[in-house]
Amino acid sequence: MRRTLDIAPLRSFVAVADCGGFQRAATALHLSQAAVSQHVRRLESATGRVLVERQGRGSQLTRDGEQLLGQARRILSLHDETLHGFGLEEIEETVLIGSTEHGAAQLLPVLAAVLGQSLPQHRVRFRIDRGTTLREGLEAGRIDLALLIGPADDPRTWPVGELELTWYSAPAWRRPAAAQPISVVAFDQPCALRSRALETLSLHAVETVIGAEAMQLAGVQAAVGAGLGIALMATFGQTPEGLVARDDLPRPAPLPLALWARQGLPAETSQRVAEALRQVLAQLPAAQRNATHLELATGA
């Protein structure tokens, strides 16, 4: 029996993955939930594999579903690009950009507005998550673009700038005597900010001890505010409430930033997003631009 992966079911399947559930996918595609469910069942029948599993009110891709997702994105991209080349339809593709929580409040509203002009035929969505999770999503094809710490030494990367870092502490915190180690509040490993903090202090012969660890930014800021130690953060020059910037500690070197694209994403899309990021940087006030936080999908 000849098996076929039809375009409409593939589009519904990708929407379920992007939206995290059948109902939200149905809303995004202007279809009924029953139609989306039927599309996924057709794909499962064609592949002979279970692709999506229910998880509470949401859904989760199986390992076979993860494998299909990247291929489905490429098939849809080529399909839509072909039709668009013949002028047969106006296409509104979704571009999913990975972001950590750190820069979301300051950067994403401005970036979304700029991308609305740079990518008029695309619907831009953002995924807020840990950098390590975003890297995995990028490789699996679950997200399209992510701004990551590291040099642009790969064909899929676009250099964007550098991430300036600042030490923060509670107002009452005082640096201990030279013979005593400094307590550091750090993100859970792996984390580029954690590594840079410890490396910077080590290079200046400053002994350290981890005073607290947290997975999320709010936890790090809370621990610092409680006086459990200092933390290295990137904040667009905006000091977190209840904390103070420190200029009596070794100055850390900035971290390079590069925009990464998933395999198969058109280079023009990546280039436009990279240019939009540079434009946003140029629009920032000088004080903020000198502290180029841009922590979209950094290692934290």
PDB file of C-alpha atoms in Angstrom:
ATOM      1  CA  MET A   1       0.000   0.000   0.000  1.00  0.00           C
ATOM      2  CA  ARG A   2       1.347   3.402  -0.988  1.00  0.00           C
ATOM      3  CA  ARG A   3       1.464   5.826   1.934  1.00  0.00           C
ATOM      4  CA  THR A   4       1.261   9.612   1.648  1.00  0.00           C
ATOM      5  CA  LEU A   5       2.054  12.455   4.013  1.00  0.00           C
ATOM      6  CA  ASP A   6      -0.447  15.124   3.024  1.00  0.00           C
ATOM      7  CA  ILE A   7       0.223  18.819   3.524  1.00  0.00           C
ATOM      8  CA  ALA A   8      -2.841  19.690   5.647  1.00  0.00           C
ATOM      9  CA  PRO A   9      -2.185  16.967   8.253  1.00  0.00           C
ATOM     10  CA  LEU A  10       1.488  17.967   8.392  1.00  0.00           C
ATOM     11  CA  ARG A  11       0.490  21.588   9.007  1.00  0.00           C
ATOM     12  CA  SER A  12      -1.855  20.548  11.821  1.00  0.00           C
ATOM     13  CA  PHE A  13       0.839  18.325  13.333  1.00  0.00           C
ATOM     14  CA  VAL A  14       3.371  21.181  13.386  1.00  0.00           C
ATOM     15  CA  ALA A  15       0.764  23.472  14.935  1.00  0.00           C
ATOM     16  CA  VAL A  16       0.106  20.954  17.723  1.00  0.00           C
ATOM     17  CA  ALA A  17       3.851  20.859  18.444  1.00  0.00           C
ATOM     18  CA  ASP A  18       4.206  24.658  18.380  1.00  0.00           C
ATOM     19  CA  CYS A  19       1.046  25.434  20.357  1.00  0.00           C
ATOM     20  CA  GLY A  20       1.358  22.599  22.875  1.00  0.00           C
ATOM     21  CA  GLY A  21      -2.075  21.108  22.351  1.00  0.00           C
ATOM     22  CA  PHE A  22      -4.870  20.252  19.937  1.00  0.00           C
ATOM     23  CA  GLN A  23      -7.280  23.012  20.982  1.00  0.00           C
ATOM     24  CA  ARG A  24      -4.698  25.778  20.724  1.00  0.00           C
ATOM     25  CA  ALA A  25      -3.531  24.385  17.385  1.00  0.00           C
ATOM     26  CA  ALA A  26      -7.121  24.353  16.139  1.00  0.00           C
ATOM     27  CA  THR A  27      -7.559  27.986  17.171  1.00  0.00           C
ATOM     28  CA  ALA A  28      -4.338  29.020  15.425  1.00  0.00           C
ATOM     29  CA  LEU A  29      -5.343  27.207  12.202  1.00  0.00           C
ATOM     30  CA  HIS A  30      -9.007  28.266  12.343  1.00  0.00           C
ATOM     31  CA  LEU A  31     -10.075  24.607  12.351  1.00  0.00           C
ATOM     32  CA  SER A  32     -12.108  22.482  14.715  1.00  0.00           C
ATOM     33  CA  GLN A  33     -10.287  20.412  17.302  1.00  0.00           C
ATOM     34  CA  ALA A  34     -11.806  17.314  15.753  1.00  0.00           C
ATOM     35  CA  ALA A  35     -10.264  18.194  12.388  1.00  0.00           C
ATOM     36  CA  VAL A  36      -6.817  18.655  13.903  1.00  0.00           C
ATOM     37  CA  SER A  37      -7.128  15.359  15.772  1.00  0.00           C
ATOM     38  CA  GLN A  38      -8.168  13.611  12.569  1.00  0.00           C
ATOM     39  CA  HIS A  39      -5.175  15.070  10.731  1.00  0.00           C
ATOM     40  CA  VAL A  40      -2.782  13.723  13.354  1.00  0.00           C
ATOM     41  CA  ARG A  41      -4.456  10.297  13.234  1.00  0.00           C
ATOM     42  CA  ARG A  42      -3.972  10.273   9.447  1.00  0.00           C
ATOM     43  CA  LEU A  43      -0.261  10.907   9.913  1.00  0.00           C
ATOM     44  CA  GLU A  44      -0.044   8.179  12.530  1.00  0.00           C
ATOM     45  CA  SER A  45      -1.803   5.801  10.148  1.00  0.00           C
ATOM     46  CA  ALA A  46       0.558   6.735   7.311  1.00  0.00           C
ATOM     47  CA  THR A  47       3.705   6.342   9.431  1.00  0.00           C
ATOM     48  CA  GLY A  48       2.488   3.442  11.540  1.00  0.00           C
ATOM     49  CA  ARG A  49       3.730   5.246  14.659  1.00  0.00           C
ATOM     50  CA  VAL A  50       2.207   7.081  17.607  1.00  0.00           C
ATOM     51  CA  LEU A  51       3.249  10.706  17.139  1.00  0.00           C
ATOM     52  CA  VAL A  52       1.434  12.639  19.891  1.00  0.00           C
ATOM     53  CA  GLU A  53       0.530  11.661  23.426  1.00  0.00           C
ATOM     54  CA  ARG A  54      -1.988  13.461  25.636  1.00  0.00           C
ATOM     55  CA  GLN A  55      -0.466  15.031  28.751  1.00  0.00           C
ATOM     56  CA  GLY A  56      -3.036  16.580  31.055  1.00  0.00           C
ATOM     57  CA  ARG A  57      -4.702  19.381  29.132  1.00  0.00           C
ATOM     58  CA  GLY A  58      -1.826  19.566  26.693  1.00  0.00           C
ATOM     59  CA  SER A  59       0.045  17.220  24.397  1.00  0.00           C
ATOM     60  CA  GLN A  60       3.585  15.970  24.005  1.00  0.00           C
ATOM     61  CA  LEU A  61       5.345  14.560  20.973  1.00  0.00           C
ATOM     62  CA  THR A  62       6.662  11.031  21.189  1.00  0.00           C
ATOM     63  CA  ARG A  63      10.189  10.226  20.050  1.00  0.00           C
ATOM     64  CA  ASP A  64       8.793   9.336  16.615  1.00  0.00           C
ATOM     65  CA  GLY A  65       6.859  12.599  16.643  1.00  0.00           C
ATOM     66  CA  GLU A  66      10.043  14.547  17.377  1.00  0.00           C
ATOM     67  CA  GLN A  67      11.713  12.815  14.438  1.00  0.00           C
ATOM     68  CA  LEU A  68       8.860  13.714  12.104  1.00  0.00           C
ATOM     69  CA  LEU A  69       8.654  17.334  13.265  1.00  0.00           C
ATOM     70  CA  GLY A  70      11.892  18.502  11.698  1.00  0.00           C
ATOM     71  CA  GLN A  71      11.048  16.786   8.405  1.00  0.00           C
ATOM     72  CA  ALA A  72       7.520  18.201   8.470  1.00  0.00           C
ATOM     73  CA  ARG A  73       8.853  21.746   8.800  1.00  0.00           C
ATOM     74  CA  ARG A  74      11.124  21.269   5.816  1.00  0.00           C
ATOM     75  CA  ILE A  75       8.349  19.740   3.701  1.00  0.00           C
ATOM     76  CA  LEU A  76       5.983  22.609   4.518  1.00  0.00           C
ATOM     77  CA  SER A  77       8.667  25.210   3.898  1.00  0.00           C
ATOM     78  CA  LEU A  78       9.431  23.816   0.440  1.00  0.00           C
ATOM     79  CA  HIS A  79       5.730  23.398  -0.357  1.00  0.00           C
ATOM     80  CA  ASP A  80       4.844  26.974   0.593  1.00  0.00           C
ATOM     81  CA  GLU A  81       7.937  28.414  -1.065  1.00  0.00           C
ATOM     82  CA  THR A  82       7.022  26.641  -4.316  1.00  0.00           C
ATOM     83  CA  LEU A  83       3.460  27.975  -4.315  1.00  0.00           C
ATOM     84  CA  HIS A  84       4.632  31.436  -3.409  1.00  0.00           C
ATOM     85  CA  GLY A  85       7.131  31.365  -6.267  1.00  0.00           C
ATOM     86  CA  PHE A  86       4.259  30.886  -8.701  1.00  0.00           C
ATOM     87  CA  GLY A  87       2.236  33.624  -7.026  1.00  0.00           C
ATOM     88  CA  LEU A  88      -0.545  31.160  -6.242  1.00  0.00           C
ATOM     89  CA  GLU A  89      -1.212  32.242  -2.661  1.00  0.00           C
ATOM     90  CA  GLU A  90      -0.208  34.627   0.042  1.00  0.00           C
ATOM     91  CA  ILE A  91       1.569  32.711   2.789  1.00  0.00           C
ATOM     92  CA  GLU A  92       1.738  33.571   6.452  1.00  0.00           C
ATOM     93  CA  GLU A  93       4.347  31.284   7.952  1.00  0.00           C
ATOM     94  CA  THR A  94       5.091  31.088  11.645  1.00  0.00           C
ATOM     95  CA  VAL A  95       8.631  31.797  12.833  1.00  0.00           C
ATOM     96  CA  LEU A  96       9.314  30.542  16.343  1.00  0.00           C
ATOM     97  CA  ILE A  97      12.173  32.345  18.120  1.00  0.00           C
ATOM     98  CA  GLY A  98      13.678  30.996  21.313  1.00  0.00           C
ATOM     99  CA  SER A  99      14.222  33.336  24.254  1.00  0.00           C
ATOM    100  CA  THR A 100      15.208  32.975  27.875  1.00  0.00           C
ATOM    101  CA  GLU A 101      13.286  34.965  30.478  1.00  0.00           C
ATOM    102  CA  HIS A 102      16.126  37.415  31.109  1.00  0.00           C
ATOM    103  CA  GLY A 103      15.643  39.782  28.204  1.00  0.00           C
ATOM    104  CA  ALA A 104      12.021  39.074  27.393  1.00  0.00           C
ATOM    105  CA  ALA A 105      10.452  42.061  29.145  1.00  0.00           C
ATOM    106  CA  GLN A 106      12.880  44.631  27.711  1.00  0.00           C
ATOM    107  CA  LEU A 107      13.678  43.251  24.283  1.00  0.00           C
ATOM    108  CA  LEU A 108      10.830  41.178  22.923  1.00  0.00           C
ATOM    109  CA  PRO A 109       8.151  43.885  22.640  1.00  0.00           C
ATOM    110  CA  VAL A 110      10.499  46.071  20.583  1.00  0.00           C
ATOM    111  CA  LEU A 111      11.791  43.142  18.557  1.00  0.00           C
ATOM    112  CA  ALA A 112       8.273  41.926  17.797  1.00  0.00           C
ATOM    113  CA  ALA A 113       7.338  45.334  16.401  1.00  0.00           C
ATOM    114  CA  VAL A 114      10.447  45.501  14.210  1.00  0.00           C
ATOM    115  CA  LEU A 115       9.948  41.953  12.932  1.00  0.00           C
ATOM    116  CA  GLY A 116       6.387  42.844  11.981  1.00  0.00           C
ATOM    117  CA  GLN A 117       7.914  45.125   9.348  1.00  0.00           C
ATOM    118  CA  SER A 118      10.877  42.911   8.436  1.00  0.00           C
ATOM    119  CA  LEU A 119       8.802  39.730   8.030  1.00  0.00           C
ATOM    120  CA  PRO A 120       5.362  40.905   6.856  1.00  0.00           C
ATOM    121  CA  GLN A 121       4.382  37.433   5.606  1.00  0.00           C
ATOM    122  CA  HIS A 122       5.319  35.706   8.846  1.00  0.00           C
ATOM    123  CA  ARG A 123       3.660  35.346  12.213  1.00  0.00           C
ATOM    124  CA  VAL A 124       6.347  35.655  14.877  1.00  0.00           C
ATOM    125  CA  ARG A 125       6.040  33.622  18.065  1.00  0.00           C
ATOM    126  CA  PHE A 126       8.462  33.414  20.985  1.00  0.00           C
ATOM    127  CA  ARG A 127       9.369  30.465  23.163  1.00  0.00           C
ATOM    128  CA  ILE A 128      10.573  31.369  26.671  1.00  0.00           C
ATOM    129  CA  ASP A 129      12.725  28.604  28.138  1.00  0.00           C
ATOM    130  CA  ARG A 130      16.159  27.591  29.391  1.00  0.00           C
ATOM    131  CA  GLY A 131      19.001  27.997  26.933  1.00  0.00           C
ATOM    132  CA  THR A 132      19.858  24.297  27.024  1.00  0.00           C
ATOM    133  CA  THR A 133      16.254  23.374  26.242  1.00  0.00           C
ATOM    134  CA  LEU A 134      16.179  25.861  23.389  1.00  0.00           C
ATOM    135  CA  ARG A 135      19.337  24.357  21.922  1.00  0.00           C
ATOM    136  CA  GLU A 136      17.688  20.949  21.952  1.00  0.00           C
ATOM    137  CA  GLY A 137      14.587  22.392  20.319  1.00  0.00           C
ATOM    138  CA  LEU A 138      16.688  24.023  17.639  1.00  0.00           C
ATOM    139  CA  GLU A 139      18.400  20.750  16.755  1.00  0.00           C
ATOM    140  CA  ALA A 140      15.085  18.873  16.747  1.00  0.00           C
ATOM    141  CA  GLY A 141      13.421  21.483  14.547  1.00  0.00           C
ATOM    142  CA  ARG A 142      10.894  22.531  17.211  1.00  0.00           C
ATOM    143  CA  ILE A 143      12.049  26.161  17.044  1.00  0.00           C
ATOM    144  CA  ASP A 144      13.334  28.126  14.075  1.00  0.00           C
ATOM    145  CA  LEU A 145      15.812  30.585  15.560  1.00  0.00           C
ATOM    146  CA  ALA A 146      17.617  31.131  18.849  1.00  0.00           C
ATOM    147  CA  LEU A 147      20.089  33.743  20.003  1.00  0.00           C
ATOM    148  CA  LEU A 148      22.863  31.844  21.755  1.00  0.00           C
ATOM    149  CA  ILE A 149      26.094  32.677  23.503  1.00  0.00           C
ATOM    150  CA  GLY A 150      29.066  31.706  21.381  1.00  0.00           C
ATOM    151  CA  PRO A 151      30.972  32.735  18.267  1.00  0.00           C
ATOM    152  CA  ALA A 152      29.396  32.727  14.814  1.00  0.00           C
ATOM    153  CA  ASP A 153      31.699  29.991  13.516  1.00  0.00           C
ATOM    154  CA  ASP A 154      28.979  27.797  12.019  1.00  0.00           C
ATOM    155  CA  PRO A 155      27.242  28.204   8.622  1.00  0.00           C
ATOM    156  CA  ARG A 156      23.889  28.416  10.423  1.00  0.00           C
ATOM    157  CA  THR A 157      24.870  31.393  12.603  1.00  0.00           C
ATOM    158  CA  TRP A 158      24.677  35.151  12.221  1.00  0.00           C
ATOM    159  CA  PRO A 159      26.804  37.374  14.491  1.00  0.00           C
ATOM    160  CA  VAL A 160      24.731  39.872  16.454  1.00  0.00           C
ATOM    161  CA  GLY A 161      26.890  41.452  19.127  1.00  0.00           C
ATOM    162  CA  GLU A 162      28.260  40.944  22.596  1.00  0.00           C
ATOM    163  CA  LEU A 163      26.614  40.371  25.948  1.00  0.00           C
ATOM    164  CA  GLU A 164      27.907  42.756  28.630  1.00  0.00           C
ATOM    165  CA  LEU A 165      27.680  41.431  32.179  1.00  0.00           C
ATOM    166  CA  THR A 166      27.377  43.136  35.564  1.00  0.00           C
ATOM    167  CA  TRP A 167      27.865  41.976  39.143  1.00  0.00           C
ATOM    168  CA  TYR A 168      24.913  42.508  41.509  1.00  0.00           C
ATOM    169  CA  SER A 169      24.445  42.144  45.258  1.00  0.00           C
ATOM    170  CA  ALA A 170      22.047  43.099  48.031  1.00  0.00           C
ATOM    171  CA  PRO A 171      22.526  46.717  49.204  1.00  0.00           C
ATOM    172  CA  ALA A 172      23.894  45.605  52.586  1.00  0.00           C
ATOM    173  CA  TRP A 173      26.337  43.042  51.142  1.00  0.00           C
ATOM    174  CA  ARG A 174      29.982  43.723  51.864  1.00  0.00           C
ATOM    175  CA  ARG A 175      32.951  42.058  50.238  1.00  0.00           C
ATOM    176  CA  PRO A 176      34.601  39.685  52.744  1.00  0.00           C
ATOM    177  CA  ALA A 177      38.210  39.914  53.818  1.00  0.00           C
ATOM    178  CA  ALA A 178      40.842  38.650  51.364  1.00  0.00           C
ATOM    179  CA  ALA A 179      41.289  35.375  53.245  1.00  0.00           C
ATOM    180  CA  GLN A 180      37.595  34.491  52.950  1.00  0.00           C
ATOM    181  CA  PRO A 181      35.874  33.214  49.809  1.00  0.00           C
ATOM    182  CA  ILE A 182      33.144  35.196  48.079  1.00  0.00           C
ATOM    183  CA  SER A 183      29.735  33.557  47.982  1.00  0.00           C
ATOM    184  CA  VAL A 184      28.316  33.335  44.450  1.00  0.00           C
ATOM    185  CA  VAL A 185      24.674  32.817  43.476  1.00  0.00           C
ATOM    186  CA  ALA A 186      24.556  30.927  40.189  1.00  0.00           C
ATOM    187  CA  PHE A 187      22.202  29.391  37.686  1.00  0.00           C
ATOM    188  CA  ASP A 188      22.075  25.608  37.527  1.00  0.00           C
ATOM    189  CA  GLN A 189      24.604  23.990  35.223  1.00  0.00           C
ATOM    190  CA  PRO A 190      25.133  24.167  32.321  1.00  0.00           C
ATOM    191  CA  CYS A 191      25.163  27.948  32.183  1.00  0.00           C
ATOM    192  CA  ALA A 192      27.505  30.345  30.369  1.00  0.00           C
ATOM    193  CA  LEU A 193      26.887  33.082  32.942  1.00  0.00           C
ATOM    194  CA  ARG A 194      27.820  30.743  35.789  1.00  0.00           C
ATOM    195  CA  SER A 195      31.010  29.690  34.006  1.00  0.00           C
ATOM    196  CA  ARG A 196      31.997  33.287  33.207  1.00  0.00           C
ATOM    197  CA  ALA A 197      31.399  34.375  36.822  1.00  0.00           C
ATOM    198  CA  LEU A 198      33.611  31.665  38.310  1.00  0.00           C
ATOM    199  CA  GLU A 199      36.265  32.038  35.601  1.00  0.00           C
ATOM    200  CA  THR A 200      36.460  35.808  36.103  1.00  0.00           C
ATOM    201  CA  LEU A 201      36.969  35.564  39.848  1.00  0.00           C
ATOM    202  CA  SER A 202      39.435  32.698  39.473  1.00  0.00           C
ATOM    203  CA  LEU A 203      41.548  34.687  36.992  1.00  0.00           C
ATOM    204  CA  HIS A 204      41.893  37.406  39.631  1.00  0.00           C
ATOM    205  CA  ALA A 205      42.777  34.885  42.358  1.00  0.00           C
ATOM    206  CA  VAL A 206      39.490  35.441  44.178  1.00  0.00           C
ATOM    207  CA  GLU A 207      38.341  32.351  46.038  1.00  0.00           C
ATOM    208  CA  THR A 208      34.669  31.491  45.643  1.00  0.00           C
ATOM    209  CA  VAL A 209      32.014  29.248  47.087  1.00  0.00           C
ATOM    210  CA  ILE A 210      28.541  28.592  45.653  1.00  0.00           C
ATOM    211  CA  GLY A 211      26.113  30.093  48.144  1.00  0.00           C
ATOM    212  CA  ALA A 212      22.914  29.324  46.249  1.00  0.00           C
ATOM    213  CA  GLU A 213      21.753  27.886  42.939  1.00  0.00           C
ATOM    214  CA  ALA A 214      18.550  28.404  40.986  1.00  0.00           C
ATOM    215  CA  MET A 215      17.068  27.312  37.690  1.00  0.00           C
ATOM    216  CA  GLN A 216      15.268  30.573  36.944  1.00  0.00           C
ATOM    217  CA  LEU A 217      16.200  34.245  37.030  1.00  0.00           C
ATOM    218  CA  ALA A 218      13.665  35.033  39.752  1.00  0.00           C
ATOM    219  CA  GLY A 219      15.345  32.513  42.046  1.00  0.00           C
ATOM    220  CA  VAL A 220      18.798  33.976  41.440  1.00  0.00           C
ATOM    221  CA  GLN A 221      17.578  37.511  42.102  1.00  0.00           C
ATOM    222  CA  ALA A 222      15.749  36.420  45.253  1.00  0.00           C
ATOM    223  CA  ALA A 223      18.850  34.691  46.616  1.00  0.00           C
ATOM    224  CA  VAL A 224      21.014  37.732  45.879  1.00  0.00           C
ATOM    225  CA  GLY A 225      18.445  40.029  47.477  1.00  0.00           C
ATOM    226  CA  ALA A 226      18.498  37.823  50.581  1.00  0.00           C
ATOM    227  CA  GLY A 227      22.218  38.430  50.909  1.00  0.00           C
ATOM    228  CA  LEU A 228      23.307  34.897  50.007  1.00  0.00           C
ATOM    229  CA  GLY A 229      25.971  36.137  47.630  1.00  0.00           C
ATOM    230  CA  ILE A 230      26.724  38.032  44.444  1.00  0.00           C
ATOM    231  CA  ALA A 231      25.579  37.106  40.959  1.00  0.00           C
ATOM    232  CA  LEU A 232      26.690  37.913  37.445  1.00  0.00           C
ATOM    233  CA  MET A 233      23.729  39.011  35.327  1.00  0.00           C
ATOM    234  CA  ALA A 234      22.883  40.787  32.098  1.00  0.00           C
ATOM    235  CA  THR A 235      20.149  43.384  32.547  1.00  0.00           C
ATOM    236  CA  PHE A 236      20.221  45.892  29.661  1.00  0.00           C
ATOM    237  CA  GLY A 237      21.610  48.406  32.133  1.00  0.00           C
ATOM    238  CA  GLN A 238      18.462  48.195  34.269  1.00  0.00           C
ATOM    239  CA  THR A 239      19.321  47.248  37.853  1.00  0.00           C
ATOM    240  CA  PRO A 240      16.903  44.638  39.261  1.00  0.00           C
ATOM    241  CA  GLU A 241      14.666  45.935  42.030  1.00  0.00           C
ATOM    242  CA  GLY A 242      16.225  45.574  45.451  1.00  0.00           C
ATOM    243  CA  LEU A 243      19.759  44.957  44.133  1.00  0.00           C
ATOM    244  CA  VAL A 244      22.784  47.156  43.481  1.00  0.00           C
ATOM    245  CA  ALA A 245      25.476  46.958  40.798  1.00  0.00           C
ATOM    246  CA  ARG A 246      29.016  46.315  42.031  1.00  0.00           C
ATOM    247  CA  ASP A 247      32.084  48.062  40.649  1.00  0.00           C
ATOM    248  CA  ASP A 248      34.463  46.678  43.282  1.00  0.00           C
ATOM    249  CA  LEU A 249      34.701  43.233  41.701  1.00  0.00           C
ATOM    250  CA  PRO A 250      36.756  42.026  38.715  1.00  0.00           C
ATOM    251  CA  ARG A 251      35.141  43.150  35.480  1.00  0.00           C
ATOM    252  CA  PRO A 252      34.023  40.175  33.373  1.00  0.00           C
ATOM    253  CA  ALA A 253      34.703  40.002  29.640  1.00  0.00           C
ATOM    254  CA  PRO A 254      31.588  40.173  27.444  1.00  0.00           C
ATOM    255  CA  LEU A 255      30.192  37.057  25.817  1.00  0.00           C
ATOM    256  CA  PRO A 256      29.721  36.823  22.031  1.00  0.00           C
ATOM    257  CA  LEU A 257      26.184  36.422  20.722  1.00  0.00           C
ATOM    258  CA  ALA A 258      25.087  34.696  17.549  1.00  0.00           C
ATOM    259  CA  LEU A 259      21.704  33.990  16.023  1.00  0.00           C
ATOM    260  CA  TRP A 260      21.343  30.289  15.245  1.00  0.00           C
ATOM    261  CA  ALA A 261      18.932  28.884  12.675  1.00  0.00           C
ATOM    262  CA  ARG A 262      17.493  25.413  12.452  1.00  0.00           C
ATOM    263  CA  GLN A 263      18.470  23.243   9.518  1.00  0.00           C
ATOM    264  CA  GLY A 264      16.371  23.997   6.455  1.00  0.00           C
ATOM    265  CA  LEU A 265      15.260  27.500   7.468  1.00  0.00           C
ATOM    266  CA  PRO A 266      15.607  29.906   4.508  1.00  0.00           C
ATOM    267  CA  ALA A 267      18.730  32.058   4.898  1.00  0.00           C
ATOM    268  CA  GLU A 268      16.720  35.166   4.042  1.00  0.00           C
ATOM    269  CA  THR A 269      14.565  34.668   7.143  1.00  0.00           C
ATOM    270  CA  SER A 270      17.607  34.323   9.397  1.00  0.00           C
ATOM    271  CA  GLN A 271      19.234  37.372   7.852  1.00  0.00           C
ATOM    272  CA  ARG A 272      16.148  39.520   8.358  1.00  0.00           C
ATOM    273  CA  VAL A 273      15.821  38.522  12.006  1.00  0.00           C
ATOM    274  CA  ALA A 274      19.537  39.209  12.574  1.00  0.00           C
ATOM    275  CA  GLU A 275      19.180  42.637  10.973  1.00  0.00           C
ATOM    276  CA  ALA A 276      16.114  43.320  13.118  1.00  0.00           C
ATOM    277  CA  LEU A 277      18.115  42.494  16.241  1.00  0.00           C
ATOM    278  CA  ARG A 278      20.843  44.917  15.207  1.00  0.00           C
ATOM    279  CA  GLN A 279      18.195  47.558  14.533  1.00  0.00           C
ATOM    280  CA  VAL A 280      16.727  47.062  17.987  1.00  0.00           C
ATOM    281  CA  LEU A 281      20.183  47.509  19.498  1.00  0.00           C
ATOM    282  CA  ALA A 282      20.640  50.738  17.581  1.00  0.00           C
ATOM    283  CA  GLN A 283      17.337  52.066  18.930  1.00  0.00           C
ATOM    284  CA  LEU A 284      18.193  51.362  22.560  1.00  0.00           C
ATOM    285  CA  PRO A 285      19.305  54.291  24.737  1.00  0.00           C
ATOM    286  CA  ALA A 286      23.073  54.581  24.967  1.00  0.00           C
ATOM    287  CA  ALA A 287      23.144  53.375  28.571  1.00  0.00           C
ATOM    288  CA  GLN A 288      21.265  50.241  27.638  1.00  0.00           C
ATOM    289  CA  ARG A 289      23.142  49.681  24.390  1.00  0.00           C
ATOM    290  CA  ASN A 290      26.415  49.626  26.327  1.00  0.00           C
ATOM    291  CA  ALA A 291      24.957  46.763  28.341  1.00  0.00           C
ATOM    292  CA  THR A 292      23.809  44.650  25.409  1.00  0.00           C
ATOM    293  CA  HIS A 293      21.840  42.137  27.374  1.00  0.00           C
ATOM    294  CA  LEU A 294      20.095  40.481  24.434  1.00  0.00           C
ATOM    295  CA  GLU A 295      19.726  37.316  26.434  1.00  0.00           C
ATOM    296  CA  LEU A 296      17.577  35.457  23.969  1.00  0.00           C
ATOM    297  CA  ALA A 297      18.428  31.838  24.547  1.00  0.00           C
ATOM    298  CA  THR A 298      21.746  32.366  26.289  1.00  0.00           C
ATOM    299  CA  GLY A 299      23.290  29.570  28.266  1.00  0.00           C
ATOM    300  CA  ALA A 300      21.419  30.477  31.443  1.00  0.00           C
TER     301      ALA A 300
END
